């Protein structure tokens, strides 16, 4: 809840970007980042800066090529994004933060009920029927080729 006393805790004016992770926030996430693989080169990139870069892209919606130069290169960010998505690191971070947020407001870690209205179910069923292309569809011919082959 936003109160005058509580507002200072969420002030992000001293950060480089509003999407950057504070020290306290980093403590919650740091242990979920997988360590570097054995036998390879030493990791040259700071994982916190990678997370800051990914959060910047997600919060601003900017394209990868428009990432500011003071963040890691876009190839590095995209590589970590793909790797963390593949190995489940992003899901683990989301789930852990989700649980902590629910516990902070005195709720169980997982919701015990959900509401589904009939309109949502109808829409989902309709979308599933129309999104599957028929198998017997004929191949399209390009306009440049004649119909007689």
PDB file of C-alpha atoms in Angstrom:
ATOM      1  CA  UNK A   1       0.000   0.000   0.000  1.00  0.00           C
ATOM      2  CA  UNK A   2       1.325   3.433  -0.918  1.00  0.00           C
ATOM      3  CA  UNK A   3       1.783   5.660   2.104  1.00  0.00           C
ATOM      4  CA  UNK A   4       4.038   8.640   2.671  1.00  0.00           C
ATOM      5  CA  UNK A   5       6.351   6.563   4.886  1.00  0.00           C
ATOM      6  CA  UNK A   6       6.313   3.618   2.508  1.00  0.00           C
ATOM      7  CA  UNK A   7       7.024   5.648  -0.635  1.00  0.00           C
ATOM      8  CA  UNK A   8      10.723   6.192   0.265  1.00  0.00           C
ATOM      9  CA  UNK A   9      11.331   2.450   0.222  1.00  0.00           C
ATOM     10  CA  UNK A  10      10.298   2.248  -3.448  1.00  0.00           C
ATOM     11  CA  UNK A  11      12.154   5.352  -4.635  1.00  0.00           C
ATOM     12  CA  UNK A  12      14.386   4.452  -7.582  1.00  0.00           C
ATOM     13  CA  UNK A  13      15.780   7.935  -8.319  1.00  0.00           C
ATOM     14  CA  UNK A  14      19.336   7.035  -7.272  1.00  0.00           C
ATOM     15  CA  UNK A  15      19.535   4.105  -9.703  1.00  0.00           C
ATOM     16  CA  UNK A  16      20.964   4.416 -13.202  1.00  0.00           C
ATOM     17  CA  UNK A  17      17.678   3.131 -14.717  1.00  0.00           C
ATOM     18  CA  UNK A  18      14.400   2.524 -12.868  1.00  0.00           C
ATOM     19  CA  UNK A  19      14.581  -1.116 -13.958  1.00  0.00           C
ATOM     20  CA  UNK A  20      17.958  -1.708 -12.252  1.00  0.00           C
ATOM     21  CA  UNK A  21      18.098  -4.105  -9.327  1.00  0.00           C
ATOM     22  CA  UNK A  22      18.874  -2.696  -5.863  1.00  0.00           C
ATOM     23  CA  UNK A  23      21.249  -4.456  -3.472  1.00  0.00           C
ATOM     24  CA  UNK A  24      18.341  -5.790  -1.442  1.00  0.00           C
ATOM     25  CA  UNK A  25      16.562  -7.074  -4.560  1.00  0.00           C
ATOM     26  CA  UNK A  26      19.771  -8.683  -5.812  1.00  0.00           C
ATOM     27  CA  UNK A  27      20.106 -10.630  -2.545  1.00  0.00           C
ATOM     28  CA  UNK A  28      16.770 -12.310  -3.280  1.00  0.00           C
ATOM     29  CA  UNK A  29      17.808 -13.382  -6.771  1.00  0.00           C
ATOM     30  CA  UNK A  30      21.581 -13.942  -6.627  1.00  0.00           C
ATOM     31  CA  UNK A  31      21.452 -17.534  -5.387  1.00  0.00           C
ATOM     32  CA  UNK A  32      19.149 -18.531  -8.283  1.00  0.00           C
ATOM     33  CA  UNK A  33      21.685 -17.592 -10.985  1.00  0.00           C
ATOM     34  CA  UNK A  34      23.536 -20.759 -12.057  1.00  0.00           C
ATOM     35  CA  UNK A  35      27.320 -20.759 -11.554  1.00  0.00           C
ATOM     36  CA  UNK A  36      29.702 -20.761 -14.513  1.00  0.00           C
ATOM     37  CA  UNK A  37      30.388 -24.157 -16.041  1.00  0.00           C
ATOM     38  CA  UNK A  38      33.578 -25.920 -15.009  1.00  0.00           C
ATOM     39  CA  UNK A  39      36.468 -26.134 -17.393  1.00  0.00           C
ATOM     40  CA  UNK A  40      35.641 -23.122 -19.521  1.00  0.00           C
ATOM     41  CA  UNK A  41      36.845 -19.553 -19.516  1.00  0.00           C
ATOM     42  CA  UNK A  42      36.207 -17.432 -16.481  1.00  0.00           C
ATOM     43  CA  UNK A  43      33.007 -15.453 -16.647  1.00  0.00           C
ATOM     44  CA  UNK A  44      33.855 -11.921 -17.709  1.00  0.00           C
ATOM     45  CA  UNK A  45      30.366 -10.472 -17.394  1.00  0.00           C
ATOM     46  CA  UNK A  46      28.657  -9.451 -14.179  1.00  0.00           C
ATOM     47  CA  UNK A  47      25.410 -11.437 -13.790  1.00  0.00           C
ATOM     48  CA  UNK A  48      23.784  -8.512 -12.013  1.00  0.00           C
ATOM     49  CA  UNK A  49      24.444  -6.289 -15.023  1.00  0.00           C
ATOM     50  CA  UNK A  50      22.985  -8.991 -17.282  1.00  0.00           C
ATOM     51  CA  UNK A  51      19.844  -9.064 -15.138  1.00  0.00           C
ATOM     52  CA  UNK A  52      19.716  -5.247 -15.219  1.00  0.00           C
ATOM     53  CA  UNK A  53      19.951  -5.364 -19.021  1.00  0.00           C
ATOM     54  CA  UNK A  54      17.194  -7.963 -19.334  1.00  0.00           C
ATOM     55  CA  UNK A  55      14.943  -6.017 -16.979  1.00  0.00           C
ATOM     56  CA  UNK A  56      15.627  -2.868 -19.003  1.00  0.00           C
ATOM     57  CA  UNK A  57      14.484  -4.575 -22.206  1.00  0.00           C
ATOM     58  CA  UNK A  58      11.427  -6.056 -20.512  1.00  0.00           C
ATOM     59  CA  UNK A  59      10.380  -2.854 -18.754  1.00  0.00           C
ATOM     60  CA  UNK A  60      10.914  -0.459 -21.667  1.00  0.00           C
ATOM     61  CA  UNK A  61       9.993  -2.801 -24.503  1.00  0.00           C
ATOM     62  CA  UNK A  62      12.961  -1.542 -26.525  1.00  0.00           C
ATOM     63  CA  UNK A  63      14.453  -3.605 -29.311  1.00  0.00           C
ATOM     64  CA  UNK A  64      17.648  -5.522 -28.654  1.00  0.00           C
ATOM     65  CA  UNK A  65      19.671  -3.239 -30.934  1.00  0.00           C
ATOM     66  CA  UNK A  66      18.668  -0.156 -28.923  1.00  0.00           C
ATOM     67  CA  UNK A  67      20.062  -1.325 -25.587  1.00  0.00           C
ATOM     68  CA  UNK A  68      22.146   1.481 -24.009  1.00  0.00           C
ATOM     69  CA  UNK A  69      25.902   1.120 -24.310  1.00  0.00           C
ATOM     70  CA  UNK A  70      26.473   1.179 -20.533  1.00  0.00           C
ATOM     71  CA  UNK A  71      24.742  -2.212 -20.259  1.00  0.00           C
ATOM     72  CA  UNK A  72      26.346  -5.445 -21.522  1.00  0.00           C
ATOM     73  CA  UNK A  73      26.310  -5.951 -25.317  1.00  0.00           C
ATOM     74  CA  UNK A  74      23.044  -7.111 -26.855  1.00  0.00           C
ATOM     75  CA  UNK A  75      24.592 -10.398 -27.987  1.00  0.00           C
ATOM     76  CA  UNK A  76      25.594 -11.165 -24.397  1.00  0.00           C
ATOM     77  CA  UNK A  77      22.169 -10.205 -23.055  1.00  0.00           C
ATOM     78  CA  UNK A  78      20.344 -12.228 -25.682  1.00  0.00           C
ATOM     79  CA  UNK A  79      22.616 -15.232 -25.080  1.00  0.00           C
ATOM     80  CA  UNK A  80      21.916 -15.146 -21.333  1.00  0.00           C
ATOM     81  CA  UNK A  81      18.216 -14.585 -21.984  1.00  0.00           C
ATOM     82  CA  UNK A  82      18.045 -17.704 -24.163  1.00  0.00           C
ATOM     83  CA  UNK A  83      20.184 -19.760 -21.782  1.00  0.00           C
ATOM     84  CA  UNK A  84      18.220 -18.770 -18.668  1.00  0.00           C
ATOM     85  CA  UNK A  85      14.932 -19.352 -20.457  1.00  0.00           C
ATOM     86  CA  UNK A  86      16.076 -22.810 -21.606  1.00  0.00           C
ATOM     87  CA  UNK A  87      17.436 -23.994 -18.247  1.00  0.00           C
ATOM     88  CA  UNK A  88      14.503 -22.561 -16.256  1.00  0.00           C
ATOM     89  CA  UNK A  89      16.410 -19.844 -14.389  1.00  0.00           C
ATOM     90  CA  UNK A  90      13.897 -17.148 -15.355  1.00  0.00           C
ATOM     91  CA  UNK A  91      11.012 -19.351 -14.206  1.00  0.00           C
ATOM     92  CA  UNK A  92      12.773 -20.032 -10.896  1.00  0.00           C
ATOM     93  CA  UNK A  93      13.335 -16.304 -10.332  1.00  0.00           C
ATOM     94  CA  UNK A  94       9.707 -15.533 -11.145  1.00  0.00           C
ATOM     95  CA  UNK A  95       8.358 -18.312  -8.917  1.00  0.00           C
ATOM     96  CA  UNK A  96      10.554 -17.408  -5.940  1.00  0.00           C
ATOM     97  CA  UNK A  97       9.679 -13.708  -6.126  1.00  0.00           C
ATOM     98  CA  UNK A  98       6.003 -14.580  -6.615  1.00  0.00           C
ATOM     99  CA  UNK A  99       6.030 -16.710  -3.455  1.00  0.00           C
ATOM    100  CA  UNK A 100       7.812 -14.035  -1.413  1.00  0.00           C
ATOM    101  CA  UNK A 101       5.358 -11.355  -2.547  1.00  0.00           C
ATOM    102  CA  UNK A 102       2.391 -13.517  -1.549  1.00  0.00           C
ATOM    103  CA  UNK A 103       3.915 -14.264   1.843  1.00  0.00           C
ATOM    104  CA  UNK A 104       4.562 -10.556   2.469  1.00  0.00           C
ATOM    105  CA  UNK A 105       0.821  -9.889   2.247  1.00  0.00           C
ATOM    106  CA  UNK A 106       0.037 -12.863   4.516  1.00  0.00           C
ATOM    107  CA  UNK A 107      -1.210 -15.205   1.818  1.00  0.00           C
ATOM    108  CA  UNK A 108      -0.306 -18.790   1.113  1.00  0.00           C
ATOM    109  CA  UNK A 109       2.578 -19.259  -1.306  1.00  0.00           C
ATOM    110  CA  UNK A 110       0.241 -20.749  -3.919  1.00  0.00           C
ATOM    111  CA  UNK A 111      -3.302 -19.576  -4.601  1.00  0.00           C
ATOM    112  CA  UNK A 112      -5.968 -22.019  -3.448  1.00  0.00           C
ATOM    113  CA  UNK A 113      -8.752 -20.877  -5.761  1.00  0.00           C
ATOM    114  CA  UNK A 114      -9.249 -19.393  -9.157  1.00  0.00           C
ATOM    115  CA  UNK A 115     -12.181 -17.936 -11.039  1.00  0.00           C
ATOM    116  CA  UNK A 116     -12.958 -18.940 -14.600  1.00  0.00           C
ATOM    117  CA  UNK A 117     -15.993 -17.446 -16.255  1.00  0.00           C
ATOM    118  CA  UNK A 118     -17.866 -19.213 -19.020  1.00  0.00           C
ATOM    119  CA  UNK A 119     -16.911 -16.594 -21.622  1.00  0.00           C
ATOM    120  CA  UNK A 120     -13.190 -17.323 -21.149  1.00  0.00           C
ATOM    121  CA  UNK A 121     -13.771 -21.035 -21.602  1.00  0.00           C
ATOM    122  CA  UNK A 122     -15.810 -20.473 -24.785  1.00  0.00           C
ATOM    123  CA  UNK A 123     -13.135 -18.181 -26.214  1.00  0.00           C
ATOM    124  CA  UNK A 124     -10.362 -20.660 -25.473  1.00  0.00           C
ATOM    125  CA  UNK A 125     -12.290 -23.527 -27.101  1.00  0.00           C
ATOM    126  CA  UNK A 126     -13.068 -21.449 -30.178  1.00  0.00           C
ATOM    127  CA  UNK A 127      -9.462 -20.318 -30.581  1.00  0.00           C
ATOM    128  CA  UNK A 128      -8.222 -23.902 -30.296  1.00  0.00           C
ATOM    129  CA  UNK A 129     -10.534 -25.062 -33.112  1.00  0.00           C
ATOM    130  CA  UNK A 130      -9.573 -22.293 -35.524  1.00  0.00           C
ATOM    131  CA  UNK A 131      -5.844 -22.257 -34.861  1.00  0.00           C
ATOM    132  CA  UNK A 132      -5.251 -25.801 -36.139  1.00  0.00           C
ATOM    133  CA  UNK A 133      -4.883 -25.808 -39.942  1.00  0.00           C
ATOM    134  CA  UNK A 134      -6.562 -28.662 -41.768  1.00  0.00           C
ATOM    135  CA  UNK A 135      -4.178 -31.389 -42.869  1.00  0.00           C
ATOM    136  CA  UNK A 136      -5.838 -31.794 -46.266  1.00  0.00           C
ATOM    137  CA  UNK A 137      -5.129 -28.222 -47.370  1.00  0.00           C
ATOM    138  CA  UNK A 138      -3.597 -28.054 -50.847  1.00  0.00           C
ATOM    139  CA  UNK A 139      -0.200 -26.469 -51.247  1.00  0.00           C
ATOM    140  CA  UNK A 140      -0.268 -22.885 -52.451  1.00  0.00           C
ATOM    141  CA  UNK A 141       1.279 -22.055 -55.759  1.00  0.00           C
ATOM    142  CA  UNK A 142       3.249 -18.918 -56.301  1.00  0.00           C
ATOM    143  CA  UNK A 143       1.652 -16.312 -58.594  1.00  0.00           C
ATOM    144  CA  UNK A 144       4.665 -16.311 -60.894  1.00  0.00           C
ATOM    145  CA  UNK A 145       4.329 -19.987 -61.871  1.00  0.00           C
ATOM    146  CA  UNK A 146       1.711 -21.204 -64.245  1.00  0.00           C
ATOM    147  CA  UNK A 147      -0.964 -23.647 -63.094  1.00  0.00           C
ATOM    148  CA  UNK A 148       0.240 -26.206 -65.658  1.00  0.00           C
ATOM    149  CA  UNK A 149       3.554 -27.799 -64.764  1.00  0.00           C
TER     150      UNK A 149
END
